[in-house]
Coordinates of C-alpha atoms in Angstrom, one line a residue:
M88 CA 3.7 -47.1 11.2
T89 CA 4.6 -45.9 14.9
R90 CA 1.7 -43.8 16.3
I91 CA 2.6 -40.4 16.5
N92 CA 1.9 -37.4 19.4
I93 CA -1.0 -35.0 17.8
P94 CA 0.4 -31.7 19.6
K95 CA -2.0 -29.7 21.7
K96 CA -2.3 -26.1 22.2
P97 CA -0.5 -25.0 25.1
E98 CA -2.6 -24.3 28.7
R99 CA -3.0 -20.0 28.3
K100 CA -1.7 -18.5 30.9
F101 CA -3.2 -14.8 30.2
V102 CA -5.8 -14.8 27.3
D103 CA -8.9 -16.5 28.2
E104 CA -9.4 -20.2 27.1
D105 CA -12.7 -19.8 25.7
L106 CA -11.8 -16.3 23.6
I107 CA -13.8 -16.1 20.4
I108 CA -12.6 -12.9 18.3
D109 CA -15.5 -11.6 17.1
S110 CA -15.2 -7.9 18.6
W111 CA -12.5 -5.2 18.7
K112 CA -13.8 -5.2 22.7
K113 CA -13.1 -8.4 23.6
I114 CA -9.3 -8.0 22.9
E115 CA -8.4 -4.4 24.2
K116 CA -9.0 -5.9 27.7
F117 CA -5.7 -7.8 27.3
Y118 CA -3.9 -4.6 25.6
E119 CA -4.9 -2.7 28.0
N120 CA -3.6 -4.7 31.2
L121 CA -0.2 -5.0 28.8
M122 CA -0.2 -1.1 28.7
H123 CA -0.8 -0.2 32.4
R124 CA 0.7 -3.4 34.5
E125 CA 3.5 -2.6 37.1
I126 CA 6.9 -4.1 35.9
S127 CA 9.1 -3.8 38.8
T128 CA 11.6 -6.8 38.7
L129 CA 13.3 -8.9 35.8
Q130 CA 10.5 -11.6 36.7
E131 CA 7.4 -9.9 36.0
L132 CA 9.4 -8.0 32.9
K133 CA 9.5 -12.1 31.4
K134 CA 6.1 -12.7 32.5
W135 CA 4.9 -9.4 30.6
M136 CA 7.2 -10.3 27.5
N137 CA 5.7 -13.8 27.7
D138 CA 2.0 -12.7 28.0
R139 CA 2.3 -10.1 25.4
S140 CA 3.5 -12.9 23.1
E141 CA 1.1 -15.5 24.0
L142 CA -2.0 -12.6 23.0
E143 CA 0.3 -12.1 19.4
S144 CA 0.3 -15.9 18.6
V145 CA -3.4 -16.4 19.3
L146 CA -4.3 -13.7 17.5
E147 CA -2.1 -14.0 14.6
E148 CA -3.3 -17.6 14.5
D149 CA -7.1 -16.8 14.0
M150 CA -6.0 -14.5 11.6
A151 CA -3.9 -17.2 9.6
W152 CA -7.1 -19.4 9.5
G153 CA -9.2 -16.6 8.1
Y154 CA -6.4 -16.0 5.2
I155 CA -6.0 -19.9 4.4
K156 CA -9.6 -20.6 4.5
M157 CA -10.5 -17.4 2.1
N158 CA -7.9 -18.6 -0.2
I159 CA -9.1 -22.1 -0.4
D160 CA -12.0 -20.7 -1.5
T161 CA -12.2 -17.4 -3.2
T162 CA -15.6 -17.9 -4.2
N163 CA -17.2 -17.9 -0.7
K164 CA -18.2 -14.3 0.1
N165 CA -18.7 -15.5 4.3
L166 CA -14.9 -16.4 4.3
A167 CA -13.9 -13.1 2.4
E168 CA -15.7 -11.0 5.0
K169 CA -14.3 -12.4 8.5
F170 CA -10.9 -12.2 7.0
N171 CA -12.0 -8.5 6.5
F172 CA -13.3 -8.5 9.5
W173 CA -9.6 -8.5 10.8
I174 CA -8.2 -6.2 8.2
N175 CA -10.7 -3.6 9.1
S176 CA -11.7 -4.0 12.6
I177 CA -8.9 -5.7 14.5
S178 CA -5.3 -5.1 12.9
P179 CA -5.8 -1.5 12.6
K180 CA -6.2 -1.3 16.2
V181 CA -3.4 -3.1 17.4
S182 CA -1.1 -1.1 15.7
P183 CA -1.2 1.6 18.2
Y184 CA -0.8 -0.4 21.2
N185 CA 1.9 -2.6 19.6
Q186 CA 3.5 0.7 19.2
K187 CA 2.8 2.1 22.5
L188 CA 4.4 -1.4 23.9
N189 CA 7.5 -1.6 22.1
L190 CA 7.8 1.9 23.9
K191 CA 7.1 0.6 27.3
L192 CA 9.7 -2.5 26.8
L193 CA 12.3 0.0 25.7
E194 CA 11.6 2.6 28.5
N195 CA 12.3 -0.2 31.2
P196 CA 15.4 0.3 32.7
L197 CA 15.1 -3.5 33.8
I198 CA 15.3 -4.3 29.7
N199 CA 18.9 -3.7 29.7
E200 CA 19.2 -7.1 32.7
L201 CA 17.8 -9.2 30.1
D202 CA 20.5 -11.8 28.3
P203 CA 21.6 -9.7 25.3
D204 CA 22.8 -13.0 23.6
K205 CA 19.4 -14.1 23.8
Y206 CA 17.4 -10.8 23.2
K207 CA 19.8 -8.8 21.3
I208 CA 18.1 -9.8 17.8
Y209 CA 14.3 -9.0 19.2
I210 CA 15.2 -5.8 20.8
R211 CA 17.0 -4.6 17.2
G212 CA 13.7 -5.3 15.9
V213 CA 11.7 -3.3 18.4
K214 CA 13.8 -0.2 18.1
K215 CA 13.3 -0.3 13.7
S216 CA 9.7 -0.9 14.5
I217 CA 9.2 1.9 16.4
E218 CA 11.2 4.0 14.3
I219 CA 9.2 3.7 11.3
Y220 CA 5.7 3.8 12.6
R221 CA 3.8 6.5 11.9
E222 CA -0.3 6.2 12.8
D223 CA -1.2 8.1 9.6
N224 CA -0.2 5.0 8.1
I225 CA -2.5 2.7 10.1
P226 CA -5.5 3.3 7.8
L227 CA -3.3 3.0 4.4
F228 CA -1.9 -0.6 5.5
T229 CA -5.9 -1.7 5.7
E230 CA -6.6 -0.1 2.3
M231 CA -3.4 -1.8 1.2
K232 CA -4.3 -4.8 2.8
K233 CA -7.8 -5.2 1.0
K234 CA -6.2 -4.2 -2.5
E235 CA -3.6 -7.1 -1.8
Q236 CA -6.5 -9.6 -1.6
E237 CA -7.6 -8.7 -4.9
Y238 CA -5.1 -10.2 -7.1
G239 CA -5.7 -13.7 -5.8
A240 CA -9.1 -13.4 -6.7
I241 CA -8.6 -12.1 -9.9
C242 CA -6.5 -15.0 -10.7
A243 CA -8.6 -17.4 -9.4
K244 CA -11.2 -17.1 -11.8
M245 CA -8.7 -17.5 -14.6
I246 CA -9.6 -20.6 -16.0
I247 CA -9.0 -22.1 -19.6
S248 CA -11.4 -24.7 -21.6
H249 CA -9.4 -27.7 -22.9
K250 CA -11.4 -30.7 -24.7
G251 CA -14.8 -30.0 -23.1
K252 CA -13.0 -29.3 -19.5
N253 CA -12.6 -26.2 -17.4
L254 CA -8.7 -26.2 -16.8
T255 CA -7.0 -23.8 -14.0
M256 CA -3.6 -21.9 -14.9
Q257 CA -1.7 -24.7 -12.5
Q258 CA -4.1 -27.3 -14.3
A259 CA -3.3 -25.7 -18.4
S260 CA 0.7 -25.1 -17.2
A261 CA 1.1 -29.0 -16.8
L262 CA 0.2 -29.6 -20.5
L263 CA 2.8 -27.3 -21.6
K264 CA 5.2 -30.5 -20.6
E265 CA 3.2 -32.3 -23.4
N266 CA 4.9 -33.9 -26.5
D267 CA 2.9 -33.0 -29.1
R268 CA 4.2 -29.3 -30.2
K269 CA 0.7 -28.3 -31.4
V270 CA -1.4 -28.8 -28.2
R271 CA 1.3 -27.5 -26.3
E272 CA 1.6 -24.0 -28.8
K273 CA -2.8 -24.4 -28.3
I274 CA -2.3 -24.5 -24.4
Y275 CA 0.0 -21.6 -24.3
L276 CA -2.2 -19.2 -26.5
K277 CA -5.1 -20.2 -24.6
I278 CA -3.2 -19.5 -21.3
S279 CA -1.9 -16.1 -22.7
N280 CA -4.6 -14.9 -24.1
R281 CA -6.5 -15.9 -20.8
R282 CA -4.2 -13.6 -19.2
K283 CA -4.1 -10.8 -21.5
K284 CA -7.9 -10.5 -20.5
D285 CA -6.9 -9.3 -17.1
E286 CA -4.0 -7.2 -18.1
K287 CA -5.4 -4.0 -17.5
A288 CA -7.4 -5.0 -14.4
L289 CA -4.0 -6.1 -13.2
D290 CA -2.2 -2.3 -14.1
K291 CA -4.9 -1.0 -12.3
L292 CA -4.6 -2.8 -9.3
F293 CA -0.6 -2.3 -9.2
D294 CA -1.1 1.6 -10.1
D295 CA -3.6 1.9 -6.8
L296 CA -0.8 -0.5 -4.8
I297 CA 2.4 1.7 -5.7
N298 CA 0.5 5.1 -4.5
L299 CA -0.9 3.8 -1.5
R300 CA 3.0 2.2 -0.9
K301 CA 4.3 5.8 -1.6
R302 CA 2.5 7.4 0.4
I303 CA 3.1 5.1 3.6
A304 CA 6.7 5.1 2.6
N305 CA 6.8 9.0 2.5
N306 CA 4.5 9.2 6.2
A307 CA 7.9 7.6 7.5
G308 CA 10.4 9.6 6.2
F309 CA 11.6 7.8 3.5
N310 CA 12.4 8.9 0.4
N311 CA 10.7 5.8 -1.6
Y312 CA 9.1 2.7 -0.5
R313 CA 12.2 0.2 -1.6
D314 CA 14.1 2.1 1.4
Y315 CA 11.2 2.2 3.6
M316 CA 10.9 -2.1 2.8
F317 CA 14.3 -2.7 3.5
A318 CA 13.9 -0.9 7.0
A319 CA 10.6 -2.7 7.7
M320 CA 12.1 -6.1 6.8
G321 CA 14.6 -5.7 9.1
R322 CA 17.4 -5.8 6.1
F323 CA 20.7 -5.3 8.6
D324 CA 22.6 -7.6 7.0
Y325 CA 22.7 -6.2 3.5
T326 CA 22.3 -3.0 1.1
A327 CA 20.3 -2.1 -1.9
T328 CA 23.9 -1.9 -3.3
D329 CA 24.4 -5.3 -2.3
C330 CA 21.3 -6.5 -4.4
Y331 CA 22.5 -4.9 -7.2
Q332 CA 26.0 -6.5 -7.2
F333 CA 24.0 -9.3 -6.8
H334 CA 22.2 -9.1 -9.9
D335 CA 25.1 -8.3 -12.0
S336 CA 26.8 -11.5 -10.6
I337 CA 23.6 -13.5 -11.4
Q338 CA 24.5 -11.8 -14.9
H339 CA 28.0 -12.5 -15.9
Y340 CA 27.6 -16.1 -14.8
I341 CA 24.2 -17.6 -14.2
V342 CA 22.8 -16.2 -17.2
P343 CA 25.1 -17.8 -19.7
T344 CA 25.0 -21.3 -18.4
I345 CA 20.8 -21.0 -18.7
N346 CA 21.2 -20.0 -22.8
N347 CA 23.6 -23.2 -22.9
F348 CA 20.8 -25.5 -21.3
E349 CA 18.2 -23.4 -23.6
Q350 CA 20.4 -24.0 -26.8
E351 CA 21.2 -27.8 -26.1
R352 CA 17.4 -28.2 -25.7
K353 CA 16.8 -26.5 -29.1
V354 CA 19.8 -28.6 -30.7
R355 CA 18.2 -31.5 -28.9
L356 CA 14.4 -30.7 -30.1
K357 CA 15.5 -30.4 -33.7
I358 CA 13.5 -27.1 -34.0
N359 CA 14.5 -23.6 -36.1
N360 CA 12.5 -21.4 -33.6
Y361 CA 12.7 -22.4 -29.8
K362 CA 9.1 -21.1 -28.8
P363 CA 8.0 -20.2 -25.3
W364 CA 5.6 -23.3 -25.3
D365 CA 9.2 -25.5 -25.6
T366 CA 10.6 -24.8 -22.8
E367 CA 9.1 -27.3 -20.3
V368 CA 8.8 -30.6 -22.7
D369 CA 11.2 -33.7 -22.2
I370 CA 13.9 -33.4 -25.2
A371 CA 14.1 -37.1 -25.9
G372 CA 10.5 -37.1 -26.2
K373 CA 9.5 -39.0 -23.0
K374 CA 6.0 -38.6 -21.1
P375 CA 6.0 -35.8 -18.6
L376 CA 7.3 -37.3 -15.4
K377 CA 4.2 -38.3 -13.2
P378 CA 5.7 -38.5 -9.4
F379 CA 2.5 -39.0 -7.8
N380 CA -1.3 -39.6 -8.4
G381 CA -3.3 -37.6 -6.1
S382 CA -2.7 -35.3 -2.5
N383 CA -2.8 -38.7 -0.6
E384 CA -0.1 -40.2 -2.4
L385 CA 2.1 -36.9 -2.5
I386 CA 1.5 -36.6 0.8
D387 CA 2.7 -40.5 1.9
K388 CA 5.4 -40.5 -0.2
T389 CA 6.6 -36.8 1.1
I390 CA 6.1 -38.7 4.9
Q391 CA 8.1 -41.8 3.2
C392 CA 11.0 -39.4 1.8
F393 CA 11.3 -37.4 4.3
N394 CA 11.1 -40.3 7.1
K395 CA 14.7 -41.4 5.1
V396 CA 16.5 -38.1 5.6
R397 CA 15.4 -37.9 9.4
P398 CA 12.4 -39.7 10.8
F399 CA 11.6 -36.5 12.5
F400 CA 10.8 -34.5 9.3
G401 CA 8.5 -37.5 8.1
E402 CA 6.5 -37.2 11.7
C403 CA 6.2 -33.6 10.8
I404 CA 4.1 -34.1 7.4
E405 CA 2.2 -36.5 9.4
I406 CA 0.9 -34.5 12.0
M407 CA 0.2 -31.9 9.8
N408 CA -1.7 -34.6 7.7
E409 CA -3.7 -36.0 10.8
M410 CA -4.5 -32.5 12.2
K411 CA -6.0 -31.5 8.4
H412 CA -3.0 -28.9 7.9
L413 CA -2.8 -29.9 4.3
D414 CA -4.6 -28.6 1.3
L415 CA -2.6 -29.4 -1.8
E416 CA -4.9 -29.7 -5.0
S417 CA -5.5 -27.1 -7.4
K418 CA -9.5 -26.6 -7.7
E419 CA -11.6 -23.8 -9.6
G420 CA -12.2 -20.6 -7.0
K421 CA -8.7 -21.5 -5.3
A422 CA -6.0 -18.7 -5.0
P423 CA -3.0 -19.2 -7.4
G424 CA 0.5 -20.0 -4.9
G425 CA 1.9 -22.1 -2.5
F426 CA 2.7 -21.3 1.0
M427 CA 3.5 -22.7 4.5
Y428 CA 1.6 -20.3 7.2
P429 CA 3.3 -21.0 10.8
L430 CA 0.7 -21.0 13.6
Y431 CA 2.5 -19.9 16.6
E432 CA -0.1 -21.1 19.1
I433 CA -0.4 -24.7 18.1
G434 CA 3.1 -25.0 16.8
V435 CA 1.7 -26.8 13.9
P436 CA 2.0 -24.8 10.5
F437 CA -0.5 -25.4 7.3
I438 CA 0.8 -26.4 3.7
Y439 CA -1.2 -25.0 1.0
M440 CA -0.2 -25.5 -2.6
N441 CA -1.9 -26.0 -6.2
A442 CA -0.7 -29.5 -7.2
V443 CA -1.7 -31.6 -10.2
G444 CA 0.4 -34.2 -10.3
S445 CA 3.9 -32.6 -12.0
Q446 CA 7.6 -32.6 -10.7
R447 CA 7.0 -29.3 -10.2
D448 CA 4.3 -30.1 -7.4
L449 CA 6.9 -32.7 -5.8
V450 CA 9.3 -30.1 -5.7
T451 CA 6.9 -27.5 -4.3
M452 CA 6.0 -30.3 -1.9
V453 CA 9.2 -30.8 0.0
H454 CA 9.9 -26.8 -0.4
E455 CA 7.0 -25.9 1.8
G456 CA 7.7 -29.2 4.2
G457 CA 11.0 -27.3 4.6
H458 CA 9.4 -24.7 5.9
A459 CA 7.4 -26.7 8.5
I460 CA 10.0 -28.5 9.6
H461 CA 11.3 -25.0 10.2
S462 CA 8.6 -24.4 12.1
F463 CA 8.4 -27.2 14.5
L464 CA 12.3 -27.0 15.1
S465 CA 11.4 -23.7 16.6
R466 CA 8.2 -24.4 18.1
D467 CA 9.3 -24.3 21.6
L468 CA 11.2 -21.1 21.2
E469 CA 9.9 -18.7 24.1
I470 CA 8.6 -15.9 22.8
A471 CA 6.2 -15.7 19.0
D472 CA 9.2 -13.0 17.8
F473 CA 12.2 -15.6 18.1
K474 CA 9.8 -18.4 15.8
S475 CA 9.5 -15.4 12.9
T476 CA 12.5 -16.0 10.9
P477 CA 13.4 -13.5 8.3
S478 CA 13.1 -14.9 4.7
E479 CA 16.6 -15.3 4.1
V480 CA 16.7 -17.8 6.9
A481 CA 12.9 -19.4 6.4
E482 CA 13.9 -19.7 2.1
L483 CA 17.0 -21.1 3.6
A484 CA 15.0 -24.2 5.2
S485 CA 13.2 -25.0 2.2
M486 CA 15.2 -24.7 -0.7
S487 CA 17.9 -26.9 1.0
M488 CA 14.9 -29.2 1.6
E489 CA 14.5 -29.8 -2.1
L490 CA 18.0 -30.7 -2.9
I491 CA 18.6 -32.9 0.3
S492 CA 15.8 -34.7 -0.5
M493 CA 16.7 -35.9 -4.0
K494 CA 18.7 -38.6 -2.2
H495 CA 15.2 -40.3 -1.8
W496 CA 13.3 -39.5 -4.8
N497 CA 13.1 -43.3 -5.3
V498 CA 10.5 -43.2 -3.2
F499 CA 8.4 -41.3 -6.0
Y500 CA 10.2 -42.5 -9.0
K501 CA 11.0 -46.4 -9.1
N502 CA 11.9 -46.2 -13.1
K503 CA 15.7 -44.9 -12.4
E504 CA 15.8 -43.2 -16.2
E505 CA 12.5 -41.0 -14.5
L506 CA 14.4 -40.5 -11.3
K507 CA 17.5 -39.2 -13.1
R508 CA 15.2 -36.9 -15.6
A509 CA 13.5 -35.3 -12.1
K510 CA 17.0 -34.8 -10.4
L511 CA 18.8 -33.2 -13.8
E512 CA 15.4 -31.0 -13.8
Q513 CA 15.7 -29.8 -10.1
L514 CA 19.9 -29.2 -10.3
K515 CA 19.1 -27.1 -13.8
R516 CA 16.2 -25.3 -11.7
S517 CA 18.1 -24.4 -9.1
L518 CA 20.4 -22.5 -11.4
E519 CA 17.7 -20.9 -13.3
T520 CA 15.5 -19.7 -10.6
L521 CA 18.4 -17.1 -10.1
P522 CA 17.8 -14.9 -13.4
W523 CA 14.4 -14.9 -12.7
V524 CA 14.7 -13.8 -9.2
A525 CA 17.1 -11.2 -10.3
A526 CA 14.8 -9.6 -13.0
I527 CA 12.1 -9.3 -10.5
D528 CA 14.0 -8.0 -7.9
K529 CA 15.9 -5.6 -9.7
F530 CA 12.1 -4.5 -11.5
Q531 CA 11.0 -3.6 -7.9
H532 CA 13.9 -1.5 -7.0
W533 CA 12.8 0.7 -10.2
I534 CA 9.4 0.5 -9.7
Y535 CA 9.7 2.0 -6.6
T536 CA 12.8 4.6 -7.1
N537 CA 10.9 5.8 -10.6
D538 CA 8.1 7.6 -11.1
H539 CA 6.4 5.9 -14.2
N540 CA 3.4 4.9 -16.2
S541 CA 2.1 1.3 -17.2
Q542 CA 3.9 1.8 -20.8
E543 CA 6.9 3.0 -18.9
R544 CA 6.9 -0.1 -16.8
R545 CA 6.5 -2.5 -20.0
E546 CA 9.5 -1.2 -21.3
K547 CA 11.4 -1.3 -18.5
W548 CA 10.0 -5.0 -17.4
N549 CA 11.4 -5.6 -21.6
E550 CA 14.9 -3.9 -20.6
I551 CA 15.3 -6.1 -17.8
H552 CA 13.8 -9.5 -19.1
N553 CA 16.5 -9.1 -22.0
E554 CA 19.4 -8.5 -19.7
F555 CA 18.0 -12.0 -17.3
G556 CA 15.8 -13.5 -20.1
S557 CA 16.9 -16.3 -22.3
N558 CA 18.5 -15.2 -25.8
V559 CA 17.5 -18.6 -27.2
I560 CA 13.7 -18.4 -26.8
D561 CA 11.9 -16.8 -29.8
W562 CA 9.3 -14.4 -28.7
D563 CA 7.8 -13.2 -32.0
G564 CA 4.4 -13.3 -32.4
Q565 CA 4.4 -13.0 -28.2
E566 CA 5.5 -9.5 -27.3
K567 CA 2.7 -8.5 -25.8
L568 CA 2.6 -11.4 -23.2
R569 CA 6.5 -11.2 -22.8
E570 CA 5.9 -7.6 -21.5
I571 CA 3.9 -8.7 -19.0
L572 CA 5.1 -11.5 -17.6
W573 CA 5.6 -9.9 -14.4
Q574 CA 2.0 -9.7 -13.4
K575 CA 2.2 -13.8 -12.8
Q576 CA 4.8 -13.3 -9.9
L577 CA 2.3 -13.0 -6.9
H578 CA 5.6 -11.4 -4.6
L579 CA 4.8 -8.1 -6.3
Y580 CA 1.1 -7.6 -5.3
E581 CA 0.9 -9.3 -2.5
V582 CA 4.2 -9.1 -0.4
P583 CA 6.6 -6.3 -2.2
F584 CA 10.8 -7.0 -2.0
Y585 CA 10.4 -10.7 -0.7
Y586 CA 12.0 -11.9 -3.4
I587 CA 15.7 -11.5 -3.5
E588 CA 15.8 -13.5 -0.6
Y589 CA 15.2 -16.7 -2.8
G590 CA 18.6 -16.0 -4.3
M591 CA 20.3 -15.7 -1.8
A592 CA 18.9 -18.8 0.0
Q593 CA 19.5 -20.6 -3.3
L594 CA 22.9 -19.9 -2.7
G595 CA 22.7 -21.4 0.5
A596 CA 20.9 -24.3 -0.4
I597 CA 23.1 -25.2 -3.2
A598 CA 26.1 -24.8 -0.1
I599 CA 24.3 -26.8 2.6
W600 CA 23.7 -29.6 -0.2
R601 CA 27.6 -29.5 -1.3
E602 CA 28.4 -30.4 2.6
F603 CA 25.3 -33.4 2.7
I604 CA 27.2 -34.9 -0.3
L605 CA 30.5 -34.3 1.3
H606 CA 29.5 -35.2 5.4
G607 CA 26.0 -36.4 5.4
D608 CA 24.4 -36.8 8.7
K609 CA 26.6 -34.3 9.7
A610 CA 25.5 -31.8 7.6
I611 CA 21.8 -32.3 8.7
E612 CA 22.7 -31.9 12.2
K613 CA 24.2 -28.5 11.4
Y614 CA 21.1 -27.7 9.3
I615 CA 18.5 -29.0 12.4
S616 CA 20.8 -26.9 14.8
A617 CA 20.2 -23.5 12.5
L618 CA 16.8 -23.8 12.3
K619 CA 16.5 -24.4 16.1
L620 CA 17.6 -21.4 16.3
G621 CA 14.6 -19.2 15.2
Y622 CA 15.5 -15.8 14.8
T623 CA 17.7 -15.5 18.1
K624 CA 20.9 -14.8 16.0
S625 CA 21.8 -12.9 12.8
I626 CA 21.2 -14.2 9.3
S627 CA 25.1 -14.4 9.5
E628 CA 25.2 -16.7 12.6
I629 CA 22.3 -18.8 11.8
Y630 CA 24.2 -19.5 8.1
E631 CA 27.6 -19.8 10.2
T632 CA 25.4 -22.3 12.4
A633 CA 24.5 -24.7 9.2
G634 CA 27.7 -24.6 8.2
I635 CA 27.9 -22.3 5.4
S636 CA 28.3 -18.6 4.7
F637 CA 26.1 -15.7 4.1
D638 CA 27.5 -14.6 0.9
F639 CA 26.5 -13.7 -2.7
S640 CA 29.9 -12.2 -3.9
S641 CA 30.5 -13.0 -7.8
S642 CA 33.1 -15.6 -6.5
Y643 CA 31.0 -17.0 -4.7
V644 CA 28.1 -17.1 -7.2
Q645 CA 30.9 -18.5 -9.9
E646 CA 32.2 -21.2 -7.3
L647 CA 28.3 -22.5 -6.6
S648 CA 27.4 -22.5 -10.5
E649 CA 30.4 -24.5 -11.1
F650 CA 29.8 -27.3 -8.5
I651 CA 26.3 -27.3 -9.9
S652 CA 27.8 -27.7 -13.3
A653 CA 30.0 -30.6 -12.1
E654 CA 27.1 -32.8 -10.4
L655 CA 25.0 -32.0 -13.3
N656 CA 27.8 -34.0 -15.3
K657 CA 28.0 -36.9 -13.0
I658 CA 24.3 -37.3 -13.4
E659 CA 24.5 -37.3 -17.3
N660 CA 27.3 -39.3 -17.5

């Protein structure tokens, strides 16, 4: 194996090299310097912007490590306290300075001499931040962040017992692929009953979060939190109405296709009542796919797979492994979910997962690996804000890699039939993702634009689930679980309104994969060029650089759905 170069943190030009962030006083002097520094030339303005970016990168990375470590071990009170120190003692004091620094930037006439092609997206974002900032919201943000942490802590304690062993929800869910239907039902009911134990706690937590978010929106002059978040997330390229139309397109073109998938499964399984615990098992009675054993093998095979796409991609994962920027296996006390956390100062991100050895874990790894590659490709951009991409772009990087990497999944599967099964499952999931995305997003729109209680929320979820869920699955006896299915979606609690982007990016990823099939390495070059832009161009321009359109019209949804169906037929036949 070629020796890799491990990146080092760049030499700091503004922040002290030996800074230990254990008090606000140690940080305040840097903000005061930026606030009171004279800026009389364009060169001085750029130096000021770079110094501010360096400070933000240092602080963000320090907070990131606190968040990562706390999630890895939610039982460690010291780790929680260290992260809460950030939430309580640092973040609230940074916000007023950010507002003042943003105003200082916009009020300086030299801003008009900055290259508009390079800085227009950044300046647009600064203007929007100033517009929605309210000092009254600072303590509410602090309270909200603390509340959001409670979700991970609650879910991390969810375990079931099976054959004398404690299993996390992720480990237990892997058993839903077992061929023995009685085992699947038993596991499903155990998972369901365990989730129901925290139903009221999660309802109460969500009510608290909704109330806090409403207050934040009202303070900022918005009628509802949905409209506030569209502004806060910088959604300049589409509206709430566009989202509703996207929901309708998915319901019209994708849901019937998914129902056909489920009906075929029901027929092939030869069962009269197709239950929720029948949706994951192999229809031919084959054992669950096992692409790797343990995190080390997952890492090694991912590196091999990515190397075949482009050696640089494999090197990214290799660097992260060498630097111990990977924590992949599910274990007790570890918060649920998976993420890639960018670390802007060192420029080498961190991947966090809850792997149990399943095909879904393979997909999660290449998904987060796509995010990581994006982070590496944009690491040399001049300021931190250039590297902070909107989720419509971030998820394009990750979801495209899910499909592109399929060409080399023979690294994970030596058996051709298993490889075929894995590809079929992935392509079907690329469409199956869309109705769930639409359901969660439509649910959020309703939640934050309508006053309601927990019972009305359940009724609305059932209504939406009827629109986007399978009409083949028999929920008799499981109605109570069905009405709280939304509680398992982390985004609702921790990152509200970060979800429709998965649907938009899924369409983009399918389009990139189509380009990859047609044009091979040329499509990879365009993919790389798009990711290198970071957030220096609009979403539409970044998609265009990747060789595709930022489009979620009904005709485009239909076109890409038909393309996936055609590719499925090729693999099956």
